[in-house]
């Protein structure tokens, strides 16, 4: 059996890098649950073909979920780079949900504010300043300008790139990995995955060391897999006030003597983040 790393996911087909090169693999039966970045063991079946037999234990797994299923994004990463932009529109709820998923998966998150050359970006940068106080680094970049600061952040690390459609994620990827377009074409050809409905993730090797996992652009980020404890722990401003409320089982909704609600009243907590917390709380099973 050969060990390898999953570098592309197209439905139930996977490209695994290991041994003597890249092998197109499937899983036995309808077994799924394989993510880009997974370390696997596979058995060769013919030239360039194989079957995944086992998935090695993961360091972490970033995924989103709805009422019906989970959508795996990436496994075994060092950090997540969440790309946002002021144009065409900034969706703070999507950013918050991505950050919550990273917190739950214990993946450090970096906010990458793209299109720094646009005048609208300055306003958004000020709006995002409180996120730096919460512990999330904020990096302003432009895919049209020098990306040295971002390249330095990525070098030597395994990073998953996530963001909404239209924020310029693909343009950044093509700047960071010049052969990304060609590689994407080869993967699509190899896996016959030209259908627009196919969701896929791809791992690219960065020129200065490290890997970058590109994920499909998204408009929403479901978090149906959360429970109350993980949800509370995923908000640093709530986690940091643990034990300060009057009631030990405070959910930070309408309870008297709630330290979180009091902090929201005096502006210490962003009202937008507390609102998303309440929405997520209402959606818990």
GROMACS .gro file of C-alpha atoms in nm:
model
  285
    1UNK     CA    1   0.000   0.000   0.000
    2UNK     CA    2   0.122   0.352  -0.085
    3UNK     CA    3   0.091   0.670   0.123
    4UNK     CA    4  -0.005   0.998  -0.036
    5UNK     CA    5  -0.179   1.332   0.002
    6UNK     CA    6  -0.509   1.422  -0.161
    7UNK     CA    7  -0.442   1.722  -0.387
    8UNK     CA    8  -0.777   1.744  -0.571
    9UNK     CA    9  -1.135   1.647  -0.492
   10UNK     CA   10  -1.405   1.620  -0.758
   11UNK     CA   11  -1.712   1.450  -0.619
   12UNK     CA   12  -1.614   1.089  -0.555
   13UNK     CA   13  -1.290   1.113  -0.756
   14UNK     CA   14  -0.959   1.219  -0.604
   15UNK     CA   15  -0.607   1.293  -0.718
   16UNK     CA   16  -0.352   1.160  -0.472
   17UNK     CA   17   0.010   1.270  -0.480
   18UNK     CA   18   0.250   1.007  -0.354
   19UNK     CA   19   0.478   0.727  -0.452
   20UNK     CA   20   0.578   0.781  -0.814
   21UNK     CA   21   0.351   1.077  -0.892
   22UNK     CA   22  -0.017   1.167  -0.900
   23UNK     CA   23  -0.274   0.888  -0.907
   24UNK     CA   24  -0.646   0.914  -0.979
   25UNK     CA   25  -0.827   0.737  -0.698
   26UNK     CA   26  -1.175   0.641  -0.590
   27UNK     CA   27  -1.306   0.499  -0.264
   28UNK     CA   28  -1.463   0.159  -0.224
   29UNK     CA   29  -1.839   0.151  -0.274
   30UNK     CA   30  -2.003   0.482  -0.193
   31UNK     CA   31  -1.771   0.559   0.093
   32UNK     CA   32  -1.682   0.929   0.096
   33UNK     CA   33  -1.552   1.166   0.359
   34UNK     CA   34  -1.219   1.239   0.187
   35UNK     CA   35  -1.095   1.599   0.201
   36UNK     CA   36  -0.829   1.787   0.013
   37UNK     CA   37  -0.514   1.769   0.225
   38UNK     CA   38  -0.599   1.430   0.371
   39UNK     CA   39  -0.311   1.186   0.414
   40UNK     CA   40  -0.429   0.853   0.279
   41UNK     CA   41  -0.314   0.503   0.199
   42UNK     CA   42  -0.411   0.368  -0.139
   43UNK     CA   43  -0.376   0.054  -0.345
   44UNK     CA   44  -0.281   0.080  -0.712
   45UNK     CA   45  -0.527  -0.093  -0.946
   46UNK     CA   46  -0.370  -0.005  -1.282
   47UNK     CA   47  -0.134   0.250  -1.430
   48UNK     CA   48  -0.223   0.589  -1.278
   49UNK     CA   49  -0.530   0.448  -1.099
   50UNK     CA   50  -0.593   0.346  -0.742
   51UNK     CA   51  -0.836   0.291  -0.456
   52UNK     CA   52  -0.817   0.477  -0.125
   53UNK     CA   53  -0.815   0.220   0.154
   54UNK     CA   54  -0.759   0.434   0.462
   55UNK     CA   55  -0.748   0.797   0.581
   56UNK     CA   56  -0.477   0.882   0.832
   57UNK     CA   57  -0.584   1.064   1.152
   58UNK     CA   58  -0.631   1.435   1.082
   59UNK     CA   59  -0.479   1.729   1.267
   60UNK     CA   60  -0.790   1.929   1.185
   61UNK     CA   61  -1.075   1.953   0.937
   62UNK     CA   62  -1.249   2.264   0.806
   63UNK     CA   63  -1.600   2.198   0.679
   64UNK     CA   64  -1.946   2.343   0.652
   65UNK     CA   65  -2.277   2.170   0.699
   66UNK     CA   66  -2.648   2.206   0.638
   67UNK     CA   67  -2.946   1.999   0.748
   68UNK     CA   68  -2.858   1.720   0.507
   69UNK     CA   69  -2.482   1.680   0.476
   70UNK     CA   70  -2.136   1.811   0.548
   71UNK     CA   71  -1.918   1.968   0.279
   72UNK     CA   72  -1.551   1.909   0.352
   73UNK     CA   73  -1.317   2.195   0.261
   74UNK     CA   74  -0.966   2.103   0.373
   75UNK     CA   75  -0.779   1.888   0.624
   76UNK     CA   76  -0.442   1.912   0.798
   77UNK     CA   77  -0.388   2.285   0.742
   78UNK     CA   78  -0.180   2.531   0.943
   79UNK     CA   79  -0.401   2.833   0.884
   80UNK     CA   80  -0.697   2.972   0.691
   81UNK     CA   81  -0.681   3.285   0.476
   82UNK     CA   82  -1.032   3.430   0.451
   83UNK     CA   83  -1.049   3.666   0.154
   84UNK     CA   84  -1.294   3.957   0.170
   85UNK     CA   85  -1.346   4.268  -0.041
   86UNK     CA   86  -1.551   4.588  -0.035
   87UNK     CA   87  -1.656   4.538  -0.398
   88UNK     CA   88  -1.890   4.396  -0.515
   89UNK     CA   89  -2.022   4.373  -0.158
   90UNK     CA   90  -1.895   4.279   0.186
   91UNK     CA   91  -2.092   4.013   0.373
   92UNK     CA   92  -1.990   4.028   0.737
   93UNK     CA   93  -2.208   3.734   0.836
   94UNK     CA   94  -2.018   3.507   0.597
   95UNK     CA   95  -1.687   3.626   0.744
   96UNK     CA   96  -1.813   3.560   1.097
   97UNK     CA   97  -1.934   3.213   1.005
   98UNK     CA   98  -1.598   3.129   0.844
   99UNK     CA   99  -1.417   3.249   1.155
  100UNK     CA  100  -1.646   3.044   1.378
  101UNK     CA  101  -1.575   2.731   1.172
  102UNK     CA  102  -1.201   2.798   1.202
  103UNK     CA  103  -1.228   2.843   1.579
  104UNK     CA  104  -1.418   2.516   1.616
  105UNK     CA  105  -1.159   2.335   1.402
  106UNK     CA  106  -0.872   2.501   1.594
  107UNK     CA  107  -0.734   2.658   1.276
  108UNK     CA  108  -0.572   3.003   1.307
  109UNK     CA  109  -0.742   3.251   1.073
  110UNK     CA  110  -0.604   3.544   0.875
  111UNK     CA  111  -0.838   3.800   0.718
  112UNK     CA  112  -0.712   3.904   0.374
  113UNK     CA  113  -0.875   4.229   0.259
  114UNK     CA  114  -0.832   4.226  -0.119
  115UNK     CA  115  -0.864   4.511  -0.371
  116UNK     CA  116  -0.668   4.753  -0.155
  117UNK     CA  117  -0.632   4.979  -0.459
  118UNK     CA  118  -1.005   5.065  -0.452
  119UNK     CA  119  -1.125   5.372  -0.254
  120UNK     CA  120  -1.408   5.171  -0.093
  121UNK     CA  121  -1.154   4.942   0.075
  122UNK     CA  122  -1.038   5.209   0.321
  123UNK     CA  123  -1.385   5.224   0.478
  124UNK     CA  124  -1.402   4.847   0.512
  125UNK     CA  125  -1.054   4.834   0.664
  126UNK     CA  126  -1.174   5.063   0.944
  127UNK     CA  127  -1.481   4.846   0.993
  128UNK     CA  128  -1.263   4.537   1.026
  129UNK     CA  129  -1.020   4.695   1.274
  130UNK     CA  130  -1.202   4.545   1.578
  131UNK     CA  131  -1.131   4.198   1.440
  132UNK     CA  132  -0.761   4.259   1.494
  133UNK     CA  133  -0.839   4.325   1.862
  134UNK     CA  134  -1.015   3.987   1.869
  135UNK     CA  135  -0.693   3.820   1.756
  136UNK     CA  136  -0.745   3.791   1.381
  137UNK     CA  137  -0.459   3.941   1.176
  138UNK     CA  138  -0.577   4.170   0.896
  139UNK     CA  139  -0.374   4.202   0.578
  140UNK     CA  140  -0.456   4.450   0.300
  141UNK     CA  141  -0.354   4.329  -0.043
  142UNK     CA  142  -0.420   4.392  -0.409
  143UNK     CA  143  -0.394   4.121  -0.670
  144UNK     CA  144  -0.278   4.395  -0.909
  145UNK     CA  145   0.011   4.504  -0.688
  146UNK     CA  146   0.295   4.354  -0.484
  147UNK     CA  147   0.191   4.048  -0.281
  148UNK     CA  148   0.513   4.020  -0.083
  149UNK     CA  149   0.346   4.054   0.257
  150UNK     CA  150   0.093   3.781   0.179
  151UNK     CA  151   0.359   3.552   0.029
  152UNK     CA  152   0.559   3.589   0.350
  153UNK     CA  153   0.254   3.486   0.555
  154UNK     CA  154   0.198   3.179   0.339
  155UNK     CA  155   0.555   3.059   0.292
  156UNK     CA  156   0.628   2.732   0.466
  157UNK     CA  157   0.268   2.682   0.577
  158UNK     CA  158  -0.030   2.480   0.456
  159UNK     CA  159  -0.306   2.736   0.405
  160UNK     CA  160  -0.666   2.697   0.298
  161UNK     CA  161  -0.801   2.986   0.092
  162UNK     CA  162  -1.171   3.060   0.144
  163UNK     CA  163  -1.402   3.342   0.048
  164UNK     CA  164  -1.718   3.451  -0.127
  165UNK     CA  165  -1.749   3.454  -0.505
  166UNK     CA  166  -1.627   3.780  -0.654
  167UNK     CA  167  -1.372   3.881  -0.390
  168UNK     CA  168  -1.081   3.813  -0.627
  169UNK     CA  169  -0.969   3.484  -0.476
  170UNK     CA  170  -0.894   3.329  -0.815
  171UNK     CA  171  -0.688   3.629  -0.923
  172UNK     CA  172  -0.486   3.608  -0.602
  173UNK     CA  173  -0.434   3.236  -0.656
  174UNK     CA  174  -0.306   3.288  -1.010
  175UNK     CA  175  -0.060   3.549  -0.883
  176UNK     CA  176   0.061   3.329  -0.599
  177UNK     CA  177   0.078   3.011  -0.809
  178UNK     CA  178   0.148   3.108  -1.174
  179UNK     CA  179   0.073   2.759  -1.306
  180UNK     CA  180  -0.262   2.732  -1.121
  181UNK     CA  181  -0.474   2.774  -1.435
  182UNK     CA  182  -0.283   2.509  -1.623
  183UNK     CA  183  -0.296   2.273  -1.327
  184UNK     CA  184  -0.670   2.327  -1.290
  185UNK     CA  185  -0.720   2.242  -1.655
  186UNK     CA  186  -0.517   1.925  -1.619
  187UNK     CA  187  -0.714   1.817  -1.313
  188UNK     CA  188  -1.048   1.881  -1.481
  189UNK     CA  189  -0.937   1.686  -1.786
  190UNK     CA  190  -0.803   1.399  -1.575
  191UNK     CA  191  -1.120   1.366  -1.370
  192UNK     CA  192  -1.368   1.459  -1.644
  193UNK     CA  193  -1.502   1.725  -1.410
  194UNK     CA  194  -1.604   2.000  -1.646
  195UNK     CA  195  -1.957   2.022  -1.510
  196UNK     CA  196  -2.029   2.352  -1.340
  197UNK     CA  197  -2.222   2.175  -1.065
  198UNK     CA  198  -1.909   1.994  -0.947
  199UNK     CA  199  -1.762   2.137  -0.628
  200UNK     CA  200  -1.393   2.082  -0.591
  201UNK     CA  201  -1.090   2.177  -0.387
  202UNK     CA  202  -0.732   2.179  -0.510
  203UNK     CA  203  -0.395   2.184  -0.338
  204UNK     CA  204  -0.112   2.381  -0.500
  205UNK     CA  205   0.255   2.391  -0.405
  206UNK     CA  206   0.377   2.747  -0.347
  207UNK     CA  207   0.700   2.857  -0.520
  208UNK     CA  208   0.864   2.960  -0.190
  209UNK     CA  209   0.754   2.652   0.002
  210UNK     CA  210   0.426   2.558   0.162
  211UNK     CA  211   0.094   2.462   0.010
  212UNK     CA  212  -0.225   2.649  -0.073
  213UNK     CA  213  -0.562   2.472  -0.078
  214UNK     CA  214  -0.808   2.659  -0.296
  215UNK     CA  215  -1.177   2.607  -0.224
  216UNK     CA  216  -1.482   2.698  -0.434
  217UNK     CA  217  -1.629   3.044  -0.385
  218UNK     CA  218  -1.929   3.037  -0.154
  219UNK     CA  219  -2.224   3.257  -0.069
  220UNK     CA  220  -2.311   3.090   0.259
  221UNK     CA  221  -2.141   2.885   0.527
  222UNK     CA  222  -2.366   2.642   0.712
  223UNK     CA  223  -2.278   2.553   1.070
  224UNK     CA  224  -2.538   2.292   1.156
  225UNK     CA  225  -2.270   2.075   1.321
  226UNK     CA  226  -2.225   2.315   1.615
  227UNK     CA  227  -2.350   2.261   1.967
  228UNK     CA  228  -2.396   2.523   2.239
  229UNK     CA  229  -2.056   2.475   2.402
  230UNK     CA  230  -1.861   2.494   2.075
  231UNK     CA  231  -2.062   2.795   1.958
  232UNK     CA  232  -1.987   2.993   2.275
  233UNK     CA  233  -1.620   2.899   2.262
  234UNK     CA  234  -1.596   3.007   1.896
  235UNK     CA  235  -1.653   3.376   1.979
  236UNK     CA  236  -1.343   3.518   2.152
  237UNK     CA  237  -1.541   3.806   2.302
  238UNK     CA  238  -1.784   3.559   2.462
  239UNK     CA  239  -1.518   3.304   2.555
  240UNK     CA  240  -1.318   3.576   2.730
  241UNK     CA  241  -1.614   3.665   2.955
  242UNK     CA  242  -1.678   3.309   3.068
  243UNK     CA  243  -1.778   3.302   3.435
  244UNK     CA  244  -1.858   3.673   3.453
  245UNK     CA  245  -2.235   3.641   3.409
  246UNK     CA  246  -2.476   3.619   3.703
  247UNK     CA  247  -2.595   3.275   3.598
  248UNK     CA  248  -2.348   2.995   3.530
  249UNK     CA  249  -2.559   2.861   3.240
  250UNK     CA  250  -2.617   3.201   3.077
  251UNK     CA  251  -2.669   3.179   2.701
  252UNK     CA  252  -2.628   3.556   2.654
  253UNK     CA  253  -2.977   3.612   2.519
  254UNK     CA  254  -3.190   3.815   2.762
  255UNK     CA  255  -3.063   3.696   3.099
  256UNK     CA  256  -3.017   3.960   3.372
  257UNK     CA  257  -2.660   4.024   3.478
  258UNK     CA  258  -2.517   3.897   3.149
  259UNK     CA  259  -2.162   4.025   3.104
  260UNK     CA  260  -2.180   3.973   2.727
  261UNK     CA  261  -2.496   4.178   2.683
  262UNK     CA  262  -2.358   4.452   2.906
  263UNK     CA  263  -2.040   4.462   2.695
  264UNK     CA  264  -2.254   4.492   2.383
  265UNK     CA  265  -2.439   4.789   2.533
  266UNK     CA  266  -2.119   4.981   2.603
  267UNK     CA  267  -1.975   4.899   2.260
  268UNK     CA  268  -1.706   4.657   2.377
  269UNK     CA  269  -1.860   4.387   2.158
  270UNK     CA  270  -1.959   4.436   1.795
  271UNK     CA  271  -2.338   4.433   1.765
  272UNK     CA  272  -2.308   4.258   1.428
  273UNK     CA  273  -2.116   3.966   1.577
  274UNK     CA  274  -2.354   3.928   1.870
  275UNK     CA  275  -2.645   3.929   1.625
  276UNK     CA  276  -2.489   3.643   1.425
  277UNK     CA  277  -2.425   3.456   1.751
  278UNK     CA  278  -2.795   3.486   1.835
  279UNK     CA  279  -2.893   3.363   1.486
  280UNK     CA  280  -2.663   3.063   1.520
  281UNK     CA  281  -2.791   2.995   1.870
  282UNK     CA  282  -3.148   2.991   1.742
  283UNK     CA  283  -3.050   2.738   1.477
  284UNK     CA  284  -2.896   2.485   1.715
  285UNK     CA  285  -3.058   2.144   1.731
   0.00000   0.00000   0.00000
